[in-house]
PDB file of C-alpha atoms in Angstrom:
ATOM      1  CA  UNK A   1      -9.883  21.435 -13.348  1.00  0.00           C
ATOM      2  CA  UNK A   2     -11.004  22.877 -10.010  1.00  0.00           C
ATOM      3  CA  UNK A   3     -10.416  19.553  -8.277  1.00  0.00           C
ATOM      4  CA  UNK A   4      -6.883  19.369  -9.688  1.00  0.00           C
ATOM      5  CA  UNK A   5      -6.155  22.882  -8.387  1.00  0.00           C
ATOM      6  CA  UNK A   6      -7.527  21.933  -4.958  1.00  0.00           C
ATOM      7  CA  UNK A   7      -5.352  18.814  -4.902  1.00  0.00           C
ATOM      8  CA  UNK A   8      -2.306  20.859  -5.943  1.00  0.00           C
ATOM      9  CA  UNK A   9      -3.012  23.420  -3.207  1.00  0.00           C
ATOM     10  CA  UNK A  10      -3.490  20.669  -0.629  1.00  0.00           C
ATOM     11  CA  UNK A  11      -0.199  19.070  -1.677  1.00  0.00           C
ATOM     12  CA  UNK A  12       1.573  22.456  -1.515  1.00  0.00           C
ATOM     13  CA  UNK A  13       0.254  22.923   2.042  1.00  0.00           C
ATOM     14  CA  UNK A  14       1.385  19.418   3.028  1.00  0.00           C
ATOM     15  CA  UNK A  15       4.878  19.992   1.611  1.00  0.00           C
ATOM     16  CA  UNK A  16       5.188  23.302   3.449  1.00  0.00           C
ATOM     17  CA  UNK A  17       3.917  21.698   6.654  1.00  0.00           C
ATOM     18  CA  UNK A  18       6.413  18.844   6.306  1.00  0.00           C
ATOM     19  CA  UNK A  19       9.291  21.328   6.113  1.00  0.00           C
ATOM     20  CA  UNK A  20       8.022  23.574   8.918  1.00  0.00           C
ATOM     21  CA  UNK A  21       7.113  20.708  11.263  1.00  0.00           C
ATOM     22  CA  UNK A  22      10.465  19.012  10.640  1.00  0.00           C
ATOM     23  CA  UNK A  23      12.312  22.182  11.655  1.00  0.00           C
ATOM     24  CA  UNK A  24      10.098  23.382  14.487  1.00  0.00           C
ATOM     25  CA  UNK A  25       8.324  20.183  15.602  1.00  0.00           C
ATOM     26  CA  UNK A  26       4.557  19.793  15.596  1.00  0.00           C
ATOM     27  CA  UNK A  27       3.791  21.936  18.605  1.00  0.00           C
ATOM     28  CA  UNK A  28       6.190  24.857  18.175  1.00  0.00           C
ATOM     29  CA  UNK A  29       5.328  25.421  14.514  1.00  0.00           C
ATOM     30  CA  UNK A  30       2.494  27.784  13.720  1.00  0.00           C
ATOM     31  CA  UNK A  31      -0.094  27.716  10.977  1.00  0.00           C
ATOM     32  CA  UNK A  32       1.130  31.232  10.091  1.00  0.00           C
ATOM     33  CA  UNK A  33       4.578  29.820   9.260  1.00  0.00           C
ATOM     34  CA  UNK A  34       3.024  27.076   7.146  1.00  0.00           C
ATOM     35  CA  UNK A  35       0.796  29.531   5.274  1.00  0.00           C
ATOM     36  CA  UNK A  36       3.794  31.756   4.471  1.00  0.00           C
ATOM     37  CA  UNK A  37       5.866  28.795   3.303  1.00  0.00           C
ATOM     38  CA  UNK A  38       2.987  27.467   1.159  1.00  0.00           C
ATOM     39  CA  UNK A  39       2.062  30.904  -0.168  1.00  0.00           C
ATOM     40  CA  UNK A  40      -1.585  30.532   0.847  1.00  0.00           C
ATOM     41  CA  UNK A  41      -3.805  32.126   3.466  1.00  0.00           C
ATOM     42  CA  UNK A  42      -4.549  30.500   6.815  1.00  0.00           C
ATOM     43  CA  UNK A  43      -8.170  30.280   5.674  1.00  0.00           C
ATOM     44  CA  UNK A  44      -7.144  28.069   2.742  1.00  0.00           C
ATOM     45  CA  UNK A  45      -5.202  25.814   5.104  1.00  0.00           C
ATOM     46  CA  UNK A  46      -8.226  25.471   7.376  1.00  0.00           C
ATOM     47  CA  UNK A  47     -10.462  24.805   4.388  1.00  0.00           C
ATOM     48  CA  UNK A  48      -8.316  21.754   3.541  1.00  0.00           C
ATOM     49  CA  UNK A  49      -7.548  20.750   7.140  1.00  0.00           C
ATOM     50  CA  UNK A  50     -10.184  21.680   9.706  1.00  0.00           C
ATOM     51  CA  UNK A  51      -7.685  21.929  12.573  1.00  0.00           C
ATOM     52  CA  UNK A  52      -3.939  22.088  13.099  1.00  0.00           C
ATOM     53  CA  UNK A  53      -4.205  18.619  14.662  1.00  0.00           C
ATOM     54  CA  UNK A  54      -5.725  17.254  11.445  1.00  0.00           C
ATOM     55  CA  UNK A  55      -2.798  18.739   9.498  1.00  0.00           C
ATOM     56  CA  UNK A  56      -0.327  17.267  12.003  1.00  0.00           C
ATOM     57  CA  UNK A  57      -1.882  13.821  11.639  1.00  0.00           C
ATOM     58  CA  UNK A  58      -1.803  13.972   7.849  1.00  0.00           C
ATOM     59  CA  UNK A  59       1.851  15.043   7.803  1.00  0.00           C
ATOM     60  CA  UNK A  60       2.875  12.568  10.501  1.00  0.00           C
ATOM     61  CA  UNK A  61       1.271   9.674   8.615  1.00  0.00           C
ATOM     62  CA  UNK A  62       3.441  10.546   5.606  1.00  0.00           C
ATOM     63  CA  UNK A  63       6.513  10.036   7.782  1.00  0.00           C
ATOM     64  CA  UNK A  64       5.541   6.525   8.923  1.00  0.00           C
ATOM     65  CA  UNK A  65       6.984   3.861   6.601  1.00  0.00           C
ATOM     66  CA  UNK A  66       3.857   1.689   6.305  1.00  0.00           C
ATOM     67  CA  UNK A  67       3.716   2.413   2.575  1.00  0.00           C
ATOM     68  CA  UNK A  68       7.255   1.105   2.091  1.00  0.00           C
ATOM     69  CA  UNK A  69       6.534  -2.092   3.979  1.00  0.00           C
ATOM     70  CA  UNK A  70       3.249  -2.775   2.189  1.00  0.00           C
ATOM     71  CA  UNK A  71       4.848  -2.127  -1.236  1.00  0.00           C
ATOM     72  CA  UNK A  72       7.749  -4.463  -0.477  1.00  0.00           C
ATOM     73  CA  UNK A  73       5.422  -7.219   0.744  1.00  0.00           C
ATOM     74  CA  UNK A  74       3.176  -6.835  -2.309  1.00  0.00           C
ATOM     75  CA  UNK A  75       6.072  -6.839  -4.785  1.00  0.00           C
ATOM     76  CA  UNK A  76       7.534 -10.090  -3.496  1.00  0.00           C
ATOM     77  CA  UNK A  77      11.215 -10.751  -3.969  1.00  0.00           C
ATOM     78  CA  UNK A  78      13.599 -10.160  -1.095  1.00  0.00           C
ATOM     79  CA  UNK A  79      11.262  -8.378   1.322  1.00  0.00           C
ATOM     80  CA  UNK A  80      13.834  -7.411   3.956  1.00  0.00           C
ATOM     81  CA  UNK A  81      16.281  -6.054   1.386  1.00  0.00           C
ATOM     82  CA  UNK A  82      13.494  -3.999  -0.188  1.00  0.00           C
ATOM     83  CA  UNK A  83      12.317  -2.643   3.181  1.00  0.00           C
ATOM     84  CA  UNK A  84      15.825  -1.913   4.443  1.00  0.00           C
ATOM     85  CA  UNK A  85      16.940  -0.160   1.270  1.00  0.00           C
ATOM     86  CA  UNK A  86      13.785   1.933   0.905  1.00  0.00           C
ATOM     87  CA  UNK A  87      13.736   2.805   4.628  1.00  0.00           C
ATOM     88  CA  UNK A  88      17.254   4.149   4.523  1.00  0.00           C
ATOM     89  CA  UNK A  89      16.563   6.017   1.272  1.00  0.00           C
ATOM     90  CA  UNK A  90      13.448   7.653   2.735  1.00  0.00           C
ATOM     91  CA  UNK A  91      15.162   8.718   5.944  1.00  0.00           C
ATOM     92  CA  UNK A  92      18.381   9.755   4.239  1.00  0.00           C
ATOM     93  CA  UNK A  93      16.433  12.951   3.655  1.00  0.00           C
ATOM     94  CA  UNK A  94      17.068  15.033   6.822  1.00  0.00           C
ATOM     95  CA  UNK A  95      13.560  16.526   6.679  1.00  0.00           C
ATOM     96  CA  UNK A  96      11.892  13.101   6.610  1.00  0.00           C
ATOM     97  CA  UNK A  97      14.208  11.822   9.340  1.00  0.00           C
ATOM     98  CA  UNK A  98      13.375  14.741  11.648  1.00  0.00           C
ATOM     99  CA  UNK A  99       9.681  14.432  10.856  1.00  0.00           C
ATOM    100  CA  UNK A 100       9.674  10.696  11.637  1.00  0.00           C
ATOM    101  CA  UNK A 101      11.416  11.303  14.963  1.00  0.00           C
ATOM    102  CA  UNK A 102       8.885  14.040  15.826  1.00  0.00           C
ATOM    103  CA  UNK A 103       6.123  11.587  14.909  1.00  0.00           C
ATOM    104  CA  UNK A 104       7.516   8.950  17.253  1.00  0.00           C
ATOM    105  CA  UNK A 105       7.679  11.473  20.079  1.00  0.00           C
ATOM    106  CA  UNK A 106       4.077  12.604  19.438  1.00  0.00           C
ATOM    107  CA  UNK A 107       2.529   9.167  19.073  1.00  0.00           C
ATOM    108  CA  UNK A 108       1.143   9.055  22.613  1.00  0.00           C
ATOM    109  CA  UNK A 109      -0.756  12.288  22.020  1.00  0.00           C
ATOM    110  CA  UNK A 110      -2.578  11.096  18.908  1.00  0.00           C
ATOM    111  CA  UNK A 111      -4.476   7.819  18.983  1.00  0.00           C
ATOM    112  CA  UNK A 112      -4.396   7.488  15.188  1.00  0.00           C
ATOM    113  CA  UNK A 113      -0.602   7.871  15.077  1.00  0.00           C
ATOM    114  CA  UNK A 114      -0.213   5.419  17.891  1.00  0.00           C
ATOM    115  CA  UNK A 115      -2.386   2.904  16.024  1.00  0.00           C
ATOM    116  CA  UNK A 116      -0.370   3.315  12.803  1.00  0.00           C
ATOM    117  CA  UNK A 117       2.923   2.766  14.607  1.00  0.00           C
ATOM    118  CA  UNK A 118       1.538  -0.182  16.555  1.00  0.00           C
ATOM    119  CA  UNK A 119       0.326  -1.662  13.250  1.00  0.00           C
ATOM    120  CA  UNK A 120       3.885  -1.426  11.961  1.00  0.00           C
ATOM    121  CA  UNK A 121       5.174  -3.151  15.100  1.00  0.00           C
ATOM    122  CA  UNK A 122       2.503  -5.847  15.192  1.00  0.00           C
ATOM    123  CA  UNK A 123       0.493  -6.866  12.141  1.00  0.00           C
ATOM    124  CA  UNK A 124       3.166  -5.879   9.626  1.00  0.00           C
ATOM    125  CA  UNK A 125       5.812  -7.797  11.589  1.00  0.00           C
ATOM    126  CA  UNK A 126       3.498 -10.826  11.562  1.00  0.00           C
ATOM    127  CA  UNK A 127       2.951 -10.539   7.792  1.00  0.00           C
ATOM    128  CA  UNK A 128       6.680 -10.380   7.162  1.00  0.00           C
ATOM    129  CA  UNK A 129       7.357 -13.302   9.486  1.00  0.00           C
ATOM    130  CA  UNK A 130       4.771 -15.396   7.656  1.00  0.00           C
ATOM    131  CA  UNK A 131       6.242 -14.473   4.260  1.00  0.00           C
ATOM    132  CA  UNK A 132       9.843 -15.163   5.250  1.00  0.00           C
ATOM    133  CA  UNK A 133       9.619 -17.945   7.840  1.00  0.00           C
ATOM    134  CA  UNK A 134       6.112 -19.273   7.176  1.00  0.00           C
ATOM    135  CA  UNK A 135       5.617 -18.859  10.920  1.00  0.00           C
ATOM    136  CA  UNK A 136       4.476 -16.388  13.552  1.00  0.00           C
ATOM    137  CA  UNK A 137       6.268 -17.958  16.490  1.00  0.00           C
ATOM    138  CA  UNK A 138       7.850 -15.668  19.072  1.00  0.00           C
ATOM    139  CA  UNK A 139      11.428 -16.247  17.905  1.00  0.00           C
ATOM    140  CA  UNK A 140      10.665 -15.209  14.325  1.00  0.00           C
ATOM    141  CA  UNK A 141       8.594 -12.201  15.385  1.00  0.00           C
ATOM    142  CA  UNK A 142      11.504 -11.048  17.541  1.00  0.00           C
ATOM    143  CA  UNK A 143      13.882 -11.468  14.591  1.00  0.00           C
ATOM    144  CA  UNK A 144      11.727  -9.204  12.424  1.00  0.00           C
ATOM    145  CA  UNK A 145      11.349  -6.686  15.249  1.00  0.00           C
ATOM    146  CA  UNK A 146      15.132  -6.657  15.683  1.00  0.00           C
ATOM    147  CA  UNK A 147      15.471  -5.868  11.973  1.00  0.00           C
ATOM    148  CA  UNK A 148      13.192  -2.838  12.401  1.00  0.00           C
ATOM    149  CA  UNK A 149      15.061  -1.883  15.576  1.00  0.00           C
ATOM    150  CA  UNK A 150      18.318  -1.894  13.632  1.00  0.00           C
ATOM    151  CA  UNK A 151      16.771   0.337  10.979  1.00  0.00           C
ATOM    152  CA  UNK A 152      15.467   2.701  13.650  1.00  0.00           C
ATOM    153  CA  UNK A 153      18.938   2.959  15.214  1.00  0.00           C
ATOM    154  CA  UNK A 154      20.324   3.869  11.801  1.00  0.00           C
ATOM    155  CA  UNK A 155      17.682   6.570  11.390  1.00  0.00           C
ATOM    156  CA  UNK A 156      18.273   8.026  14.856  1.00  0.00           C
ATOM    157  CA  UNK A 157      22.052   8.088  14.529  1.00  0.00           C
ATOM    158  CA  UNK A 158      23.363   7.103  11.088  1.00  0.00           C
ATOM    159  CA  UNK A 159      26.698   5.301  11.462  1.00  0.00           C
ATOM    160  CA  UNK A 160      29.614   5.572   9.069  1.00  0.00           C
ATOM    161  CA  UNK A 161      28.721   2.226   7.537  1.00  0.00           C
ATOM    162  CA  UNK A 162      27.779   1.679   3.917  1.00  0.00           C
ATOM    163  CA  UNK A 163      23.990   1.338   3.688  1.00  0.00           C
ATOM    164  CA  UNK A 164      24.134  -1.854   1.631  1.00  0.00           C
ATOM    165  CA  UNK A 165      26.470  -3.503   4.132  1.00  0.00           C
ATOM    166  CA  UNK A 166      24.271  -2.334   7.003  1.00  0.00           C
ATOM    167  CA  UNK A 167      21.073  -3.743   5.456  1.00  0.00           C
ATOM    168  CA  UNK A 168      22.799  -6.965   4.373  1.00  0.00           C
ATOM    169  CA  UNK A 169      24.154  -7.513   7.909  1.00  0.00           C
ATOM    170  CA  UNK A 170      20.730  -6.912   9.458  1.00  0.00           C
ATOM    171  CA  UNK A 171      19.200  -9.421   7.031  1.00  0.00           C
ATOM    172  CA  UNK A 172      21.931 -11.980   7.734  1.00  0.00           C
ATOM    173  CA  UNK A 173      21.326 -11.624  11.477  1.00  0.00           C
ATOM    174  CA  UNK A 174      17.569 -12.065  11.030  1.00  0.00           C
ATOM    175  CA  UNK A 175      17.935 -15.195   8.926  1.00  0.00           C
ATOM    176  CA  UNK A 176      20.710 -16.866  10.959  1.00  0.00           C
ATOM    177  CA  UNK A 177      19.562 -19.275  13.660  1.00  0.00           C
TER     178      UNK A 177
END
């Protein structure tokens, strides 16, 4: 029972931090704001997360779409359609979009964030290329990277284009030689 309460409190802190960090960014936001939003004391926050940096890292990792990519690869089927659709769904939420953009801007300050994003841009791209093209040659890696670049452009500045059409067009461009 105690463990469940601790997990619930931790999750409440993370949700509050997500909202506060998305609005203020990682460095302007204070632990005081997060504690008020979560309805817990600063001491409770620091019991769960030893430093503000640890909290930032935990929240930032939630904004990186590695989970989406890994799920889509594991589930099989049309990998790019799965990734594209779930990406746009995740970042349709303005809070998650802002948080992801803050994470990208903070990646050079946190080695762990930088490694997670580089993993997305390297090993995950290779996995997808192997699954789709059965190859890791430069041309296919660039195709997959261009797919992610197209998704990132959508996240940064969503166009007035239907999401399904957008994802389908990205996929068509990746698969066309």
